[in-house]
Amino acid sequence: MARALSRGVYLLVQRYFRHGVGLQSAALAFYLLFMIFPFLIFISALLGLLNLNVTAILLALGEFLPRDVVDIVRAYLLHVGESPSPRLMLFGLFFSIWFPMRATNALMVSVRTAYHLGPPPRAVVHRLKTLLYTVVLISAIALTLVLMTVGDRLLAYAVENLNLPLFLAALWARMRFPAAAVVGYFALFFLYALSQDSRQPWQNLWPGTIAALAGWMILSWLYAVYVDNFANYSLLYGSIGTVVVLMIWLYMSATVLILGAELNGTLVSMRKDGGT
């Protein structure tokens, strides 16, 4: 067991350098940076039109994201949410599809590299897959927002008008975040599966999915603690310190997502070597 673990770590590190994960992560972080602002415009306009609770979202994000990143999100959500507009929401939706498609394409190419698949054989099919996953990603984020915001109102209404026991309401309030994690798991799992040319066995997809999701949450939390308590980017970089924090977090997030696919590719290779 220990020998297999050490060999797996060695192969994963070797893959990191051979496949240029650092360079791929930088490219993905670049697309994510251009994606985040129009996407926040769309989300904030949607929250304003649906009259959802912005504070609940910010509190949830503050659990594991750096304070500077949460401040950027807060500024956009509050500013656009104060004057909701269907036209603004459609504007944000258009660019929230275009830029995520570019980010999704970069990530899918990285996943294919991890599985040694090479360039997509059919460009049209690959574009359709990219568009499909972009829609799935937006739907998953919208569902997560509903779990974190509408849940409070539904619980309060059910307790007051439907005689829902308080302990059930408290249980659901605690289960919303695990439910959001499940949504994130299936969204990432679907990405890894959709990047393939053929159907992959479950065991070739789920280990990296769980590792990437857990690693992203843990790494984001650790980075948030470091930024909020030890680092002072504003002192070093002045007014662009917040942007530096955001870019570092996006780069780390991109690296973790790509390494999840590399972990799956490593396990597939090890199983093949063990079977020969």
Short mmCIF file of C-alpha atoms in Angstrom, two decimals:
data_model
loop_
_atom_site.label_atom_id
_atom_site.label_comp_id
_atom_site.label_asym_id
_atom_site.label_seq_id
_atom_site.Cartn_x
_atom_site.Cartn_y
_atom_site.Cartn_z
CA MET A 1 0.00 0.00 0.00
CA ALA A 2 2.74 2.45 0.97
CA ARG A 3 4.74 1.49 -2.13
CA ALA A 4 1.73 2.08 -4.39
CA LEU A 5 1.05 5.43 -2.70
CA SER A 6 4.63 6.62 -3.12
CA ARG A 7 4.65 5.50 -6.75
CA GLY A 8 1.36 7.30 -7.36
CA VAL A 9 2.73 10.53 -5.88
CA TYR A 10 5.89 10.21 -7.98
CA LEU A 11 3.89 9.68 -11.19
CA LEU A 12 1.59 12.59 -10.35
CA VAL A 13 4.54 14.95 -9.81
CA GLN A 14 6.12 13.67 -13.03
CA ARG A 15 2.88 14.35 -14.89
CA TYR A 16 2.72 17.87 -13.45
CA PHE A 17 5.96 18.84 -15.18
CA ARG A 18 5.60 16.69 -18.32
CA HIS A 19 2.10 17.96 -19.12
CA GLY A 20 2.88 21.57 -18.21
CA VAL A 21 0.16 21.82 -15.57
CA GLY A 22 1.57 25.11 -14.33
CA LEU A 23 1.26 26.69 -17.78
CA GLN A 24 -2.20 25.22 -18.32
CA SER A 25 -3.30 26.55 -14.93
CA ALA A 26 -2.08 30.05 -15.83
CA ALA A 27 -4.07 29.98 -19.09
CA LEU A 28 -7.18 28.71 -17.29
CA ALA A 29 -6.83 31.36 -14.55
CA PHE A 30 -6.63 34.02 -17.28
CA TYR A 31 -9.95 32.89 -18.76
CA LEU A 32 -11.50 32.59 -15.31
CA LEU A 33 -10.54 36.19 -14.56
CA PHE A 34 -12.39 37.43 -17.64
CA MET A 35 -15.30 35.12 -16.81
CA ILE A 36 -15.87 36.15 -13.21
CA PHE A 37 -16.95 39.77 -13.69
CA PRO A 38 -19.71 39.33 -16.31
CA PHE A 39 -20.81 36.25 -14.42
CA LEU A 40 -21.12 38.31 -11.23
CA ILE A 41 -23.17 40.87 -13.16
CA PHE A 42 -25.53 38.10 -14.27
CA ILE A 43 -25.76 36.58 -10.78
CA SER A 44 -26.31 39.94 -9.07
CA ALA A 45 -29.02 40.90 -11.58
CA LEU A 46 -30.66 37.52 -11.06
CA LEU A 47 -30.54 37.93 -7.29
CA GLY A 48 -32.14 41.36 -7.61
CA LEU A 49 -34.94 40.12 -9.84
CA LEU A 50 -35.66 37.13 -7.59
CA ASN A 51 -35.12 39.17 -4.41
CA LEU A 52 -32.78 36.55 -2.95
CA ASN A 53 -30.70 36.98 0.18
CA VAL A 54 -27.24 38.30 -0.78
CA THR A 55 -26.01 38.25 2.83
CA ALA A 56 -26.44 34.48 3.07
CA ILE A 57 -24.30 33.98 -0.03
CA LEU A 58 -21.54 36.27 1.25
CA LEU A 59 -21.51 34.53 4.64
CA ALA A 60 -21.21 31.15 2.95
CA LEU A 61 -18.37 32.33 0.69
CA GLY A 62 -16.60 33.90 3.66
CA GLU A 63 -16.23 30.46 5.21
CA PHE A 64 -13.48 29.40 2.80
CA LEU A 65 -12.54 32.29 0.49
CA PRO A 66 -10.10 35.15 1.15
CA ARG A 67 -11.73 38.30 2.48
CA ASP A 68 -10.51 40.36 -0.50
CA VAL A 69 -12.20 37.99 -2.95
CA VAL A 70 -15.44 38.13 -0.96
CA ASP A 71 -15.21 41.94 -0.95
CA ILE A 72 -15.08 41.96 -4.77
CA VAL A 73 -18.12 39.69 -4.94
CA ARG A 74 -19.95 41.84 -2.36
CA ALA A 75 -19.32 45.04 -4.32
CA TYR A 76 -20.76 43.60 -7.52
CA LEU A 77 -23.71 41.84 -5.91
CA LEU A 78 -24.79 44.85 -3.88
CA HIS A 79 -24.26 47.42 -6.64
CA VAL A 80 -26.11 45.56 -9.39
CA GLY A 81 -28.65 44.08 -7.00
CA GLU A 82 -29.84 47.57 -5.99
CA SER A 83 -31.03 48.28 -9.53
CA PRO A 84 -32.08 44.96 -11.08
CA SER A 85 -32.65 45.03 -14.82
CA PRO A 86 -33.67 42.22 -17.22
CA ARG A 87 -31.53 43.87 -19.91
CA LEU A 88 -28.49 43.88 -17.64
CA MET A 89 -29.13 40.25 -16.72
CA LEU A 90 -29.28 39.27 -20.42
CA PHE A 91 -26.06 41.21 -21.06
CA GLY A 92 -24.35 39.38 -18.20
CA LEU A 93 -25.81 36.06 -19.36
CA PHE A 94 -24.36 36.44 -22.87
CA PHE A 95 -20.83 37.10 -21.64
CA SER A 96 -21.34 34.57 -18.83
CA ILE A 97 -21.69 31.97 -21.56
CA TRP A 98 -18.91 33.19 -23.89
CA PHE A 99 -16.10 33.51 -21.35
CA PRO A 100 -17.00 30.31 -19.43
CA MET A 101 -16.95 28.51 -22.78
CA ARG A 102 -13.35 29.65 -23.26
CA ALA A 103 -12.47 28.54 -19.73
CA THR A 104 -14.31 25.24 -20.18
CA ASN A 105 -12.50 24.60 -23.46
CA ALA A 106 -9.12 25.19 -21.80
CA LEU A 107 -10.03 22.87 -18.92
CA MET A 108 -11.36 20.14 -21.22
CA VAL A 109 -8.14 20.24 -23.25
CA SER A 110 -6.18 19.83 -19.99
CA VAL A 111 -8.38 16.88 -19.02
CA ARG A 112 -7.77 15.24 -22.39
CA THR A 113 -4.03 15.73 -21.91
CA ALA A 114 -4.26 14.03 -18.52
CA TYR A 115 -5.94 11.00 -20.12
CA HIS A 116 -3.49 11.01 -23.08
CA LEU A 117 -6.31 11.56 -25.57
CA GLY A 118 -4.72 14.23 -27.73
CA PRO A 119 -6.64 16.90 -29.66
CA PRO A 120 -10.42 16.38 -30.08
CA PRO A 121 -11.07 14.34 -33.25
CA ARG A 122 -14.27 16.25 -34.11
CA ALA A 123 -14.14 19.99 -33.54
CA VAL A 124 -17.90 20.53 -33.91
CA VAL A 125 -18.72 17.88 -31.32
CA HIS A 126 -16.14 19.34 -28.98
CA ARG A 127 -17.72 22.81 -29.31
CA LEU A 128 -21.16 21.38 -28.59
CA LYS A 129 -19.79 19.62 -25.52
CA THR A 130 -18.22 22.87 -24.36
CA LEU A 131 -21.52 24.72 -24.74
CA LEU A 132 -23.41 21.93 -23.00
CA TYR A 133 -21.09 21.96 -20.01
CA THR A 134 -21.24 25.75 -19.80
CA VAL A 135 -25.03 25.51 -19.46
CA VAL A 136 -24.65 22.75 -16.86
CA LEU A 137 -22.14 24.87 -14.91
CA ILE A 138 -24.45 27.90 -14.83
CA SER A 139 -27.36 25.68 -13.75
CA ALA A 140 -25.25 24.11 -10.99
CA ILE A 141 -24.22 27.53 -9.66
CA ALA A 142 -27.83 28.74 -9.78
CA LEU A 143 -28.97 25.64 -7.87
CA THR A 144 -26.26 26.23 -5.27
CA LEU A 145 -27.44 29.82 -4.80
CA VAL A 146 -30.99 28.60 -4.31
CA LEU A 147 -29.85 26.11 -1.68
CA MET A 148 -28.03 28.89 0.22
CA THR A 149 -30.70 31.59 -0.04
CA VAL A 150 -34.23 30.44 -0.76
CA GLY A 151 -33.83 27.67 1.81
CA ASP A 152 -34.09 30.10 4.74
CA ARG A 153 -37.35 31.56 3.51
CA LEU A 154 -38.88 28.20 2.74
CA LEU A 155 -37.92 26.90 6.17
CA ALA A 156 -39.39 29.94 7.93
CA TYR A 157 -42.62 29.61 5.94
CA ALA A 158 -42.85 25.87 6.59
CA VAL A 159 -42.31 26.31 10.34
CA GLU A 160 -44.89 29.08 10.65
CA ASN A 161 -47.59 27.82 8.27
CA LEU A 162 -47.04 24.11 7.74
CA ASN A 163 -46.11 23.15 11.31
CA LEU A 164 -42.71 21.85 10.28
CA PRO A 165 -40.83 20.68 13.41
CA LEU A 166 -37.95 22.95 14.35
CA PHE A 167 -35.46 20.08 14.49
CA LEU A 168 -36.19 19.21 10.84
CA ALA A 169 -35.72 22.85 9.86
CA ALA A 170 -32.40 22.94 11.73
CA LEU A 171 -31.34 19.67 10.08
CA TRP A 172 -32.04 21.01 6.60
CA ALA A 173 -30.22 24.25 7.40
CA ARG A 174 -27.14 22.16 8.19
CA MET A 175 -27.55 19.88 5.18
CA ARG A 176 -27.71 22.67 2.61
CA PHE A 177 -23.93 22.98 2.35
CA PRO A 178 -23.32 19.22 1.94
CA ALA A 179 -26.07 19.31 -0.70
CA ALA A 180 -24.22 22.16 -2.45
CA ALA A 181 -21.03 20.07 -2.29
CA VAL A 182 -22.89 17.18 -3.98
CA VAL A 183 -23.97 19.56 -6.75
CA GLY A 184 -20.33 20.63 -7.17
CA TYR A 185 -19.22 16.99 -7.27
CA PHE A 186 -21.57 16.05 -10.09
CA ALA A 187 -20.73 19.23 -12.02
CA LEU A 188 -17.00 18.40 -11.92
CA PHE A 189 -17.62 14.70 -12.55
CA PHE A 190 -19.67 15.59 -15.63
CA LEU A 191 -16.81 17.76 -16.90
CA TYR A 192 -14.28 14.94 -16.62
CA ALA A 193 -16.71 12.53 -18.30
CA LEU A 194 -17.69 14.92 -21.08
CA SER A 195 -14.06 15.49 -22.06
CA GLN A 196 -13.65 11.85 -23.10
CA ASP A 197 -14.06 10.41 -26.59
CA SER A 198 -15.88 7.38 -25.22
CA ARG A 199 -17.66 6.37 -22.05
CA GLN A 200 -15.27 5.87 -19.13
CA PRO A 201 -15.81 3.50 -16.19
CA TRP A 202 -16.88 5.15 -12.95
CA GLN A 203 -13.57 4.27 -11.29
CA ASN A 204 -11.68 6.30 -13.92
CA LEU A 205 -13.52 9.49 -12.96
CA TRP A 206 -14.63 9.69 -9.32
CA PRO A 207 -11.28 9.62 -7.41
CA GLY A 208 -9.98 12.78 -9.06
CA THR A 209 -13.39 14.43 -8.77
CA ILE A 210 -13.51 13.98 -5.01
CA ALA A 211 -9.85 14.88 -4.59
CA ALA A 212 -10.21 18.06 -6.68
CA LEU A 213 -13.36 19.20 -4.88
CA ALA A 214 -11.94 18.50 -1.41
CA GLY A 215 -8.55 19.94 -2.33
CA TRP A 216 -10.12 23.12 -3.69
CA MET A 217 -12.15 23.70 -0.52
CA ILE A 218 -9.20 23.00 1.80
CA LEU A 219 -6.72 25.03 -0.26
CA SER A 220 -9.14 27.96 -0.52
CA TRP A 221 -9.69 27.90 3.23
CA LEU A 222 -5.96 27.76 3.99
CA TYR A 223 -5.24 30.57 1.56
CA ALA A 224 -8.03 32.64 3.11
CA VAL A 225 -6.50 32.15 6.57
CA TYR A 226 -3.06 33.07 5.23
CA VAL A 227 -4.25 36.21 3.44
CA ASP A 228 -6.46 37.41 6.27
CA ASN A 229 -3.93 36.84 9.05
CA PHE A 230 -0.39 36.82 7.68
CA ALA A 231 -0.06 38.29 4.19
CA ASN A 232 -0.49 41.97 3.39
CA TYR A 233 -0.73 42.27 -0.39
CA SER A 234 -2.04 45.83 -0.17
CA LEU A 235 1.26 46.88 1.44
CA LEU A 236 3.29 45.25 -1.33
CA TYR A 237 1.13 46.01 -4.36
CA GLY A 238 -0.96 48.99 -3.26
CA SER A 239 -4.43 49.35 -4.77
CA ILE A 240 -4.01 46.27 -7.01
CA GLY A 241 -3.41 44.03 -3.99
CA THR A 242 -6.99 42.73 -4.16
CA VAL A 243 -6.53 41.76 -7.82
CA VAL A 244 -3.31 39.93 -6.93
CA VAL A 245 -5.16 37.95 -4.25
CA LEU A 246 -7.89 37.11 -6.75
CA MET A 247 -5.41 35.98 -9.43
CA ILE A 248 -3.46 33.76 -7.02
CA TRP A 249 -6.70 32.15 -5.84
CA LEU A 250 -7.84 31.59 -9.44
CA TYR A 251 -4.47 30.06 -10.33
CA MET A 252 -4.58 27.69 -7.36
CA SER A 253 -8.17 26.75 -8.19
CA ALA A 254 -7.24 26.02 -11.81
CA THR A 255 -4.27 23.90 -10.71
CA VAL A 256 -6.42 21.80 -8.38
CA LEU A 257 -9.07 21.19 -11.07
CA ILE A 258 -6.44 20.06 -13.57
CA LEU A 259 -4.62 17.90 -11.00
CA GLY A 260 -7.90 16.09 -10.32
CA ALA A 261 -7.88 14.89 -13.92
CA GLU A 262 -4.15 14.10 -13.68
CA LEU A 263 -4.85 11.99 -10.60
CA ASN A 264 -7.43 10.00 -12.55
CA GLY A 265 -4.96 9.57 -15.40
CA THR A 266 -2.30 8.40 -12.94
CA LEU A 267 -4.61 5.79 -11.42
CA VAL A 268 -5.62 4.55 -14.88
CA SER A 269 -1.94 4.13 -15.83
CA MET A 270 -1.16 2.32 -12.59
CA ARG A 271 -4.05 -0.10 -13.10
CA LYS A 272 -2.86 -0.82 -16.64
CA ASP A 273 0.71 -1.43 -15.45
CA GLY A 274 -0.58 -3.68 -12.69
CA GLY A 275 -2.59 -5.72 -15.14
CA THR A 276 0.29 -6.35 -17.52
#
